[in-house]
mmCIF file of N, CA, C and O in Angstrom:
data_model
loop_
_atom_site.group_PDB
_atom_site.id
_atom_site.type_symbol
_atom_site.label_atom_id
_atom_site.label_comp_id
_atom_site.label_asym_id
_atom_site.label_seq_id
_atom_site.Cartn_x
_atom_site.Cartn_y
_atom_site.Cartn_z
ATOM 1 N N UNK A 1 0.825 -1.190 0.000
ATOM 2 C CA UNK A 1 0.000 0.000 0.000
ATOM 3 C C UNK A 1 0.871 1.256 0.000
ATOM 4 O O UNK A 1 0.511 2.278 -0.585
ATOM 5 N N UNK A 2 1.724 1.184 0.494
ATOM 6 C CA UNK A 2 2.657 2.460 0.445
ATOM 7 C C UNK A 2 3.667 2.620 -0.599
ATOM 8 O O UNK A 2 4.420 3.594 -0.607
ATOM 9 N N UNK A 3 3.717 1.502 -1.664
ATOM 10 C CA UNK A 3 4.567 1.999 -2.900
ATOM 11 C C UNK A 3 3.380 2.093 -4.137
ATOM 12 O O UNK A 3 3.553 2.276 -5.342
ATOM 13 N N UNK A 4 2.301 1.926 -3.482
ATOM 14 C CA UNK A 4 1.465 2.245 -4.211
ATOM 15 C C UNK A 4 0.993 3.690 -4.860
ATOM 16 O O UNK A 4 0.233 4.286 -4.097
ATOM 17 N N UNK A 5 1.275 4.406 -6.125
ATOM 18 C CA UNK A 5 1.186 5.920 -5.857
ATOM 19 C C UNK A 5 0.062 6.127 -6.018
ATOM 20 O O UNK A 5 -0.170 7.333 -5.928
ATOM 21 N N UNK A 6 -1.294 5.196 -6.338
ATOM 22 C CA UNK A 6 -2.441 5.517 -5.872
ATOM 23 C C UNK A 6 -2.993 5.924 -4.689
ATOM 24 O O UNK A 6 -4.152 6.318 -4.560
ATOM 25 N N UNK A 7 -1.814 5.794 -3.450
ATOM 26 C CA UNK A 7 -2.372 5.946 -2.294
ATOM 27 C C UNK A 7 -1.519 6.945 -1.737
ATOM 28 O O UNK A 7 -1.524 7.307 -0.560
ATOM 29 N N UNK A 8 -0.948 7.275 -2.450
ATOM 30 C CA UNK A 8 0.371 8.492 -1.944
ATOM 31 C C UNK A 8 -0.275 9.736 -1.449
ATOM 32 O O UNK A 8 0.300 10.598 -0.784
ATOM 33 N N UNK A 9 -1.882 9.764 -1.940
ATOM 34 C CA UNK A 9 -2.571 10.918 -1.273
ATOM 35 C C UNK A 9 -2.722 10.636 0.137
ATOM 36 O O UNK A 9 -2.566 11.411 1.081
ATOM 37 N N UNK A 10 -3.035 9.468 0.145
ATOM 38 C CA UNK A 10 -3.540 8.947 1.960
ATOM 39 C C UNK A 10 -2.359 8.607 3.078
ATOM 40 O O UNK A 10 -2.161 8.853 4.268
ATOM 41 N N UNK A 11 -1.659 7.866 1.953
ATOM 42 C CA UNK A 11 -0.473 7.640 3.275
ATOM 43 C C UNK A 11 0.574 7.430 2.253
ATOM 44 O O UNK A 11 0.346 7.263 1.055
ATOM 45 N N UNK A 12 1.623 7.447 2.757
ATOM 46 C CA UNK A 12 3.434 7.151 1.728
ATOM 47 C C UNK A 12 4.548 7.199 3.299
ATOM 48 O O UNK A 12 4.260 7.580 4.433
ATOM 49 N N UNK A 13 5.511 6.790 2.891
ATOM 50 C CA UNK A 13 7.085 6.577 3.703
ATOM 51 C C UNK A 13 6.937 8.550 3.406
ATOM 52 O O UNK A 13 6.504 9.416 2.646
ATOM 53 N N UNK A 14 7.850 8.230 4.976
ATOM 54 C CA UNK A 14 8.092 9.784 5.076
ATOM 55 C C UNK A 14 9.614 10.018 4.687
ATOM 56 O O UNK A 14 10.523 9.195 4.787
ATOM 57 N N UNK A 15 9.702 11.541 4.143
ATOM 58 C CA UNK A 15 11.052 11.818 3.542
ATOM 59 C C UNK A 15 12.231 10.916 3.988
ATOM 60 O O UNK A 15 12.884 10.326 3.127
ATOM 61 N N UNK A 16 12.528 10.787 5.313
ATOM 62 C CA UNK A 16 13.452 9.420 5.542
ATOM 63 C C UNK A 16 13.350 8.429 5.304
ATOM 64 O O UNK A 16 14.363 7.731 5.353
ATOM 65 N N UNK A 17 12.229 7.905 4.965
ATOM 66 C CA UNK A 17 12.009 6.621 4.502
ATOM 67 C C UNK A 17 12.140 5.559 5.761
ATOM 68 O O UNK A 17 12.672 4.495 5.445
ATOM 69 N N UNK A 18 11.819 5.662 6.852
ATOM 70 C CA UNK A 18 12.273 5.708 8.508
ATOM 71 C C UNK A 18 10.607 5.277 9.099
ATOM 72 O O UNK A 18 10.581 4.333 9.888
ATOM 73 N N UNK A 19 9.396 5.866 8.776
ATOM 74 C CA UNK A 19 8.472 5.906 9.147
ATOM 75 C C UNK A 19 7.452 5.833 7.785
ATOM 76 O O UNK A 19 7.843 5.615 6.638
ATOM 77 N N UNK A 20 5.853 6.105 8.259
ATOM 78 C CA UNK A 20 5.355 6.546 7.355
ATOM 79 C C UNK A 20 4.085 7.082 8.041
ATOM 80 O O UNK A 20 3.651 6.660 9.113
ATOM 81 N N UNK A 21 3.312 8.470 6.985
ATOM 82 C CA UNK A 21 2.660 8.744 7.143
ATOM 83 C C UNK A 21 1.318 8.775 6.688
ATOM 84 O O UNK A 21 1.217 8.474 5.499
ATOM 85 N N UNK A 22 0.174 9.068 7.313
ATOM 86 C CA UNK A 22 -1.252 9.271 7.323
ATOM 87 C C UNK A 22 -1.983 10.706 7.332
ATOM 88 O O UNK A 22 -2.526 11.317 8.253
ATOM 89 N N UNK A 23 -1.735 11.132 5.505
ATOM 90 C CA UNK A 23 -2.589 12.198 5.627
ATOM 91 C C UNK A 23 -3.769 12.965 5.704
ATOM 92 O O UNK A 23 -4.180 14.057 6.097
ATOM 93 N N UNK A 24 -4.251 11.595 4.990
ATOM 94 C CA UNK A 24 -5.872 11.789 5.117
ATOM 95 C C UNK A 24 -6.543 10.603 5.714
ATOM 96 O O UNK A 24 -6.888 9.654 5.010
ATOM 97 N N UNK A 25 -6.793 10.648 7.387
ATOM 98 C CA UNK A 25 -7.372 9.130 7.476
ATOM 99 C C UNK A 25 -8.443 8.949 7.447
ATOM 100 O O UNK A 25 -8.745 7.942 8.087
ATOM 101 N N UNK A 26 -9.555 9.629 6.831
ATOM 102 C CA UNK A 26 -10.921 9.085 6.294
ATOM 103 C C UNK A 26 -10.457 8.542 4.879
ATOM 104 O O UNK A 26 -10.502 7.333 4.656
ATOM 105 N N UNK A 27 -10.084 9.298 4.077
ATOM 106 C CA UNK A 27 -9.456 9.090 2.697
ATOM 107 C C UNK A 27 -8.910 7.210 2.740
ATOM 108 O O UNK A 27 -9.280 6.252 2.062
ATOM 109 N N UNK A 28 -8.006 7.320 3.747
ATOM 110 C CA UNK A 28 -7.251 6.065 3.763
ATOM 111 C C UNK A 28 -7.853 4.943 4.635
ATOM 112 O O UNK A 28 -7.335 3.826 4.670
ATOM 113 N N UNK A 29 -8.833 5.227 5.258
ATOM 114 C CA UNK A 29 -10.681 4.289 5.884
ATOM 115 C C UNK A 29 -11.047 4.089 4.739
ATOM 116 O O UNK A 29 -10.779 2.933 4.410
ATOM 117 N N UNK A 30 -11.581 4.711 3.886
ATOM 118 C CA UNK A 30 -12.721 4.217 2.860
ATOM 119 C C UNK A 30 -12.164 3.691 1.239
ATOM 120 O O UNK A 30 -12.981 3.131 0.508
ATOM 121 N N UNK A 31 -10.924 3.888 0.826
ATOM 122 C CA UNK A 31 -10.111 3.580 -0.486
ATOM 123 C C UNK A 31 -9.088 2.775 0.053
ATOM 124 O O UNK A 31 -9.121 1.661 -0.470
ATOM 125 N N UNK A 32 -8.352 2.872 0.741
ATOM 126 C CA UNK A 32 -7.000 2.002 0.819
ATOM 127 C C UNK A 32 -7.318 0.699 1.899
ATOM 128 O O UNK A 32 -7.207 -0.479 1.561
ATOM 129 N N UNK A 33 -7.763 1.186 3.358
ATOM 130 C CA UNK A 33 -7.847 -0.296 3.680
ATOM 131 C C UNK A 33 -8.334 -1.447 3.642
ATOM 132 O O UNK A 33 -7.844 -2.549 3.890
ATOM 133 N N UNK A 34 -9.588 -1.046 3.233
ATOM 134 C CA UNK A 34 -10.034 -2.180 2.484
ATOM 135 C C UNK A 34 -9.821 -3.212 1.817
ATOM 136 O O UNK A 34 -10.274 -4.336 2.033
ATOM 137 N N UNK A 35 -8.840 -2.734 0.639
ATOM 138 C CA UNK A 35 -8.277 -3.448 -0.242
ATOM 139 C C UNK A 35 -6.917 -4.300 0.631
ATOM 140 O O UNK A 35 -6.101 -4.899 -0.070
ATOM 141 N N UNK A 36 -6.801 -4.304 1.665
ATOM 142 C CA UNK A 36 -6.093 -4.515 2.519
ATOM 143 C C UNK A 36 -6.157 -5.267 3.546
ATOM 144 O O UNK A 36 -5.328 -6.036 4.032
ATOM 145 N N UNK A 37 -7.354 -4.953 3.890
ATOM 146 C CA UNK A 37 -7.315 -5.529 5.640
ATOM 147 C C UNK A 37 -9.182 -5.958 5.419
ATOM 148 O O UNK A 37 -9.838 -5.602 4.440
ATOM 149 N N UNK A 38 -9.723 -6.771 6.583
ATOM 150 C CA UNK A 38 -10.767 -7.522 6.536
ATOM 151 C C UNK A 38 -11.591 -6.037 7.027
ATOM 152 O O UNK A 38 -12.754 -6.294 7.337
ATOM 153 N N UNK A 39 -11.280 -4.712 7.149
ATOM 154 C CA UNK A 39 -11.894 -3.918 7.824
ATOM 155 C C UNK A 39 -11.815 -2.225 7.384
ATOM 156 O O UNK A 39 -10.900 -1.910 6.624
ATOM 157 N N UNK A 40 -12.367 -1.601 7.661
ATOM 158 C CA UNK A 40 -12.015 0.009 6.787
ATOM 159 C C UNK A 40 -12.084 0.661 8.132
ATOM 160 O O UNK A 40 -12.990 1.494 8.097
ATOM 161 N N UNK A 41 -11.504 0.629 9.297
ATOM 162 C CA UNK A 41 -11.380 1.047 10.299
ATOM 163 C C UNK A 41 -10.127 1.594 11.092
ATOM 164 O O UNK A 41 -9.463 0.930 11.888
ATOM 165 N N UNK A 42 -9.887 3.078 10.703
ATOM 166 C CA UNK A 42 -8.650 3.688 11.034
ATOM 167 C C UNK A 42 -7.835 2.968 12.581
ATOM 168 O O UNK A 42 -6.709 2.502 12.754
ATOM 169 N N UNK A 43 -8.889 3.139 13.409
ATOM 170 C CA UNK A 43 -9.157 2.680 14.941
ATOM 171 C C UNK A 43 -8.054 1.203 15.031
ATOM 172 O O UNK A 43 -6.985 0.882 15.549
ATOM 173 N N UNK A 44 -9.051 0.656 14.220
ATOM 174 C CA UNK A 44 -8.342 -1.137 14.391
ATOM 175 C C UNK A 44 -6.795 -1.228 13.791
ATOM 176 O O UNK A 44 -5.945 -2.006 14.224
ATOM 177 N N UNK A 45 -6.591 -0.237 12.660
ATOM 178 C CA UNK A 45 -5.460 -0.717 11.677
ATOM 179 C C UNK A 45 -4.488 0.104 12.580
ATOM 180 O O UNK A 45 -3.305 -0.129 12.331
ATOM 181 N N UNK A 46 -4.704 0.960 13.514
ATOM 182 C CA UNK A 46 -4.017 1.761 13.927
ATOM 183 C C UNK A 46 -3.474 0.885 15.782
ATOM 184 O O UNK A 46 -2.419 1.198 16.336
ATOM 185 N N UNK A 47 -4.535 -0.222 16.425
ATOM 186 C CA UNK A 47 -4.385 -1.150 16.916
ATOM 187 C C UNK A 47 -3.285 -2.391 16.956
ATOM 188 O O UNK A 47 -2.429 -2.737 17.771
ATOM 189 N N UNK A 48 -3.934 -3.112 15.099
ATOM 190 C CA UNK A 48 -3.275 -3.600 14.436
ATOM 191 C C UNK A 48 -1.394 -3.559 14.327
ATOM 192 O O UNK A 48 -0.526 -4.430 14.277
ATOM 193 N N UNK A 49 -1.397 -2.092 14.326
ATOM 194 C CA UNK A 49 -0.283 -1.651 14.218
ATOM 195 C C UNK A 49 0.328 -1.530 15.644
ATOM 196 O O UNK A 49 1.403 -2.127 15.710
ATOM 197 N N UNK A 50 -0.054 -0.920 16.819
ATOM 198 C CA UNK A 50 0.933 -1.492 18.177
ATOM 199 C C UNK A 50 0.944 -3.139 17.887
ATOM 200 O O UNK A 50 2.052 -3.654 17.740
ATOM 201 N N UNK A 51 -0.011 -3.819 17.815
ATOM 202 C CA UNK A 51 0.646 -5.301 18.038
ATOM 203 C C UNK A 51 1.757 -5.768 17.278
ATOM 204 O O UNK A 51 2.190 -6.919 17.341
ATOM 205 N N UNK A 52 2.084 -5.113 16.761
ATOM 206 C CA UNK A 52 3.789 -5.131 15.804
ATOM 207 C C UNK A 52 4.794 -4.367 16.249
ATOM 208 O O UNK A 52 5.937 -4.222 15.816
ATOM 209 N N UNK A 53 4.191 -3.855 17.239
ATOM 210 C CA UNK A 53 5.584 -2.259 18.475
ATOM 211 C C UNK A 53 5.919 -1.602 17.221
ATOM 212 O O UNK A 53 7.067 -1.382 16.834
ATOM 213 N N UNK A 54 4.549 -1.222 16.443
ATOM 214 C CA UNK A 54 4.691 -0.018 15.345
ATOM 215 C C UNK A 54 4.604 1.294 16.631
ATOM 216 O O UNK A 54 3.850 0.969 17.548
ATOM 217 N N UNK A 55 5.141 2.429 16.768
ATOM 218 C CA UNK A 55 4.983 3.649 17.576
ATOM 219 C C UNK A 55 4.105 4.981 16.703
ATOM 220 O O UNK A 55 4.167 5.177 15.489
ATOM 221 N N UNK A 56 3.432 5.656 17.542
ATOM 222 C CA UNK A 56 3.271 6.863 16.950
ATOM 223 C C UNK A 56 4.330 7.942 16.914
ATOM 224 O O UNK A 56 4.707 8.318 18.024
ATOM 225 N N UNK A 57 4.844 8.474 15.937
ATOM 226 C CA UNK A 57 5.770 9.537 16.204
ATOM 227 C C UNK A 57 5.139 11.009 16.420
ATOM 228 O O UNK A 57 4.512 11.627 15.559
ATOM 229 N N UNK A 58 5.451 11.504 17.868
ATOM 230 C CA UNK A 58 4.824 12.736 18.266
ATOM 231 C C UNK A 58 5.597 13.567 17.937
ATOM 232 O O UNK A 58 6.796 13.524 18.213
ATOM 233 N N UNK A 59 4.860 14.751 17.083
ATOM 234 C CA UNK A 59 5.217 16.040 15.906
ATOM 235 C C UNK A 59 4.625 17.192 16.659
ATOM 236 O O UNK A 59 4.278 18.265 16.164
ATOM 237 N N UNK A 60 4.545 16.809 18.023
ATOM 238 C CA UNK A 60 3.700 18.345 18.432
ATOM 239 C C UNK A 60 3.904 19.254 19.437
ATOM 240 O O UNK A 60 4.074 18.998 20.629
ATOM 241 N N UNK A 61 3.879 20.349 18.893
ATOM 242 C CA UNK A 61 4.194 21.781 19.907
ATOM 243 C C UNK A 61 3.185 21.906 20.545
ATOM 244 O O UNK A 61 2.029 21.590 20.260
ATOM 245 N N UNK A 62 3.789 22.579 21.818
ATOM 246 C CA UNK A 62 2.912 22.982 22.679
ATOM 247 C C UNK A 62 2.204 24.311 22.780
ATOM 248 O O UNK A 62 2.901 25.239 23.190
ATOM 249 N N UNK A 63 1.048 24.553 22.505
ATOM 250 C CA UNK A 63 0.360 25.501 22.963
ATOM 251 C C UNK A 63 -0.651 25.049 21.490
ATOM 252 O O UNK A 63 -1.143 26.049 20.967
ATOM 253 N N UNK A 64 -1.001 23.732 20.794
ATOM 254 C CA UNK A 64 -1.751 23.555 20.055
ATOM 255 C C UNK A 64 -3.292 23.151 20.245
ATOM 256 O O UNK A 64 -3.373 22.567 21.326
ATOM 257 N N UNK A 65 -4.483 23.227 19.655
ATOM 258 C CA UNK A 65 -5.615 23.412 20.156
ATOM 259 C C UNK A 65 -6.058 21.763 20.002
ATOM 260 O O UNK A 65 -5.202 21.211 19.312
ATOM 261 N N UNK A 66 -6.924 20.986 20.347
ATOM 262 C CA UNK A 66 -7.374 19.782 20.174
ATOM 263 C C UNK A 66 -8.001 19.920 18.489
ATOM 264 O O UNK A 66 -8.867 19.045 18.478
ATOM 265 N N UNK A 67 -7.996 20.313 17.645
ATOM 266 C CA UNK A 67 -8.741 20.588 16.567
ATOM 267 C C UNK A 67 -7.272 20.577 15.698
ATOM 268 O O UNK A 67 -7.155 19.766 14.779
ATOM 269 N N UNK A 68 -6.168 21.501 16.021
ATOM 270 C CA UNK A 68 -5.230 21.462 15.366
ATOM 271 C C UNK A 68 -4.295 19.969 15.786
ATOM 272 O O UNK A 68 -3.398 19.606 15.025
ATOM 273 N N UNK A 69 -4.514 19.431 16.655
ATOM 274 C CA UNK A 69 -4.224 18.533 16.460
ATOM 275 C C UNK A 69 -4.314 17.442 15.811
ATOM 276 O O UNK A 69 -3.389 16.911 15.197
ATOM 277 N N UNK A 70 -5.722 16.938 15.930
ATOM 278 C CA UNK A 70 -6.494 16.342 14.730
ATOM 279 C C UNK A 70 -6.076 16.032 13.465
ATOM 280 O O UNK A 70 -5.894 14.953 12.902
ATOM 281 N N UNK A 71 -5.874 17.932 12.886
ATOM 282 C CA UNK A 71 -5.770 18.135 11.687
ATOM 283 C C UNK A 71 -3.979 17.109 11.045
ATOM 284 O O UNK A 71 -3.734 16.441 10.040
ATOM 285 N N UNK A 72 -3.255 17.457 12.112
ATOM 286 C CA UNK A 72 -1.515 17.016 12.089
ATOM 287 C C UNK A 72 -1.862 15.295 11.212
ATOM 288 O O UNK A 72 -2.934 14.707 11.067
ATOM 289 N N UNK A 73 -0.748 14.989 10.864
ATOM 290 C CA UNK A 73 -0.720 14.039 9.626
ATOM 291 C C UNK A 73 -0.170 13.169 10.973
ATOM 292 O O UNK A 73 0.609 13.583 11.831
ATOM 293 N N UNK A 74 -0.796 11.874 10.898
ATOM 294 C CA UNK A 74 -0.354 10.760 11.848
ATOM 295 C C UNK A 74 0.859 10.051 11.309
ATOM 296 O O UNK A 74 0.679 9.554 10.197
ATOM 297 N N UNK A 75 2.030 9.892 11.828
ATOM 298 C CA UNK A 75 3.399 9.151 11.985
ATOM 299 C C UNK A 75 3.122 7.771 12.186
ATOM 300 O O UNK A 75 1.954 7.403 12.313
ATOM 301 N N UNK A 76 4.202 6.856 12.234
ATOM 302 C CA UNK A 76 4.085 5.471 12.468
ATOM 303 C C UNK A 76 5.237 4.618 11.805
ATOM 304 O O UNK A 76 5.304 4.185 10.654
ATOM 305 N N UNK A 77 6.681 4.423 13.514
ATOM 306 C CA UNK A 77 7.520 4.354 12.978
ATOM 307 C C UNK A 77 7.682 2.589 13.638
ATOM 308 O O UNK A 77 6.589 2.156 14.003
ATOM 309 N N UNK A 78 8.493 1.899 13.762
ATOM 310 C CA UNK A 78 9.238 0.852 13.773
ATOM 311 C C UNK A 78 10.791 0.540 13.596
ATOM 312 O O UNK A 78 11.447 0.849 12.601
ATOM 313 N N UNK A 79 11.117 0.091 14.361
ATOM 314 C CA UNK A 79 12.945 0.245 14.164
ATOM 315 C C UNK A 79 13.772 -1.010 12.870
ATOM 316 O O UNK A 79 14.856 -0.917 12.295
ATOM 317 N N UNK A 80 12.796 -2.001 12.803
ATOM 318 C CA UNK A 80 13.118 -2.796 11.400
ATOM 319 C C UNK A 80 12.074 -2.103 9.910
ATOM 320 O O UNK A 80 12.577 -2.245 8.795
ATOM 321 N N UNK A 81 11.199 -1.659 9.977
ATOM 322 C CA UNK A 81 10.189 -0.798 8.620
ATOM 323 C C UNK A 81 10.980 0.192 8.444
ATOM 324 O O UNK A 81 11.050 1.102 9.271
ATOM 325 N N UNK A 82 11.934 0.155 6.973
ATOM 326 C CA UNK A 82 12.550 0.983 6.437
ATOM 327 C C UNK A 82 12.090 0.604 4.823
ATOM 328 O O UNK A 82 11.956 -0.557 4.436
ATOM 329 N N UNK A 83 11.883 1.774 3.988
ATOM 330 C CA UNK A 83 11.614 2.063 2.928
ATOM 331 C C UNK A 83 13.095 1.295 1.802
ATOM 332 O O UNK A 83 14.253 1.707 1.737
ATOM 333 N N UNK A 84 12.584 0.333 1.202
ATOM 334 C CA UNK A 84 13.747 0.036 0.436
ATOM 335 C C UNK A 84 14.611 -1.409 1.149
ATOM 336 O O UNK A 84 15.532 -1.996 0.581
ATOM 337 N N UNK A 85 14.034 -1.773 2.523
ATOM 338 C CA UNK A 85 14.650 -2.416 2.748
ATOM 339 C C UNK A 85 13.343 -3.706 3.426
ATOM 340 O O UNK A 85 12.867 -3.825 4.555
ATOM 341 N N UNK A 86 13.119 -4.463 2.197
ATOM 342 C CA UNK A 86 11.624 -5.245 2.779
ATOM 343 C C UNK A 86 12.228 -6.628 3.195
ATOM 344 O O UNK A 86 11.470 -7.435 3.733
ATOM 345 N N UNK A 87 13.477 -6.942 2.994
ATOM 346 C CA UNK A 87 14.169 -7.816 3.714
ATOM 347 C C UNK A 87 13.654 -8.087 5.198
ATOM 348 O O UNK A 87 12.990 -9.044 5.595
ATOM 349 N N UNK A 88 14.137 -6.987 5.916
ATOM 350 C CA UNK A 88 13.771 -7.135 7.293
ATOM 351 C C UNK A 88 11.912 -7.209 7.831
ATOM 352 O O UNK A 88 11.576 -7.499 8.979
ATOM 353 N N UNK A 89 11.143 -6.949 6.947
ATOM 354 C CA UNK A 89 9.949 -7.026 7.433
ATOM 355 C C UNK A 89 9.808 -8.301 7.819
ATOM 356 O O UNK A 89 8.966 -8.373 8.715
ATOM 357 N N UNK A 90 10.236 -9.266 7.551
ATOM 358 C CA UNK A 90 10.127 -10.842 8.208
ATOM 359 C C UNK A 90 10.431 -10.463 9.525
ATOM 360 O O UNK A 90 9.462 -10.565 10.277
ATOM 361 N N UNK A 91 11.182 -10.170 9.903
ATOM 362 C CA UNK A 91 11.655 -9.850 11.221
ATOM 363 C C UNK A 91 10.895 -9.164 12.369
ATOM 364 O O UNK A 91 11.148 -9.269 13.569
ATOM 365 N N UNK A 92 9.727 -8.300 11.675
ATOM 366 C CA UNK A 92 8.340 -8.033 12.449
ATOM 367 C C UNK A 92 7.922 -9.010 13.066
ATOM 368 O O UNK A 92 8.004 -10.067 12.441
ATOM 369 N N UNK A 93 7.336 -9.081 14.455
ATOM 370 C CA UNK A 93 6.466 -9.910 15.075
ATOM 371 C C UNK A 93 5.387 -9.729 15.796
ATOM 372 O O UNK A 93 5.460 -8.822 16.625
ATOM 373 N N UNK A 94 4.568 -10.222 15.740
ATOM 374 C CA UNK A 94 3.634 -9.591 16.865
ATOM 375 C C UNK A 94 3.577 -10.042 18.134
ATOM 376 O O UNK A 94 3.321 -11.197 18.473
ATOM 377 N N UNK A 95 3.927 -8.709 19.151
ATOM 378 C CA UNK A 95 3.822 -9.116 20.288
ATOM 379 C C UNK A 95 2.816 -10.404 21.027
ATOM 380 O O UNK A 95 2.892 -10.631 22.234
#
């Protein structure tokens, strides 16, 4: 899903290629997971994802409003998920 450039609107590897991000997650609920997962549910895939010690990466200053937060593009890093290197995804496990 993420070398997919159909989905490069919703989510793609971030400039490091280190993480990846979620820019639109209704966008990426109703077109991308689906085709993906048994479910179109940001909630679960975002679940889904701690049971692999995927992390959220926190991007945020302080003095921001609950609304502007929201709006911020969701992170989601892992210390073996590197862009270019799908070797190591075997090496994922779930807790």
């Amino acid at each position: 899903m993420l070398l997919d450039p159909a989905s490069h609107q919703y989510v793609r590897f971030s400039e490091s290629g280190k993480s990846f991000v979620v820019f639109n997650q209704a966008g990426l609920s109703k077109h991308i997971l689906p085709r993906h997962f048994k479910h179109s549910n940001f909630a679960s895939f975002v679940r889904q994802l701690n049971m692999y010690s995927f992390h959220k990466v926190n991007r945020v200053g302080r003095g921001q409003t609950k609304a502007q937060l929201e709006a911020l593009p969701s992170e989601f890093a892992h210390p073996l998920f590197e862009k270019g290197k799908p070797d190591q995804i075997d090496q994922i496990k779930r807790r």
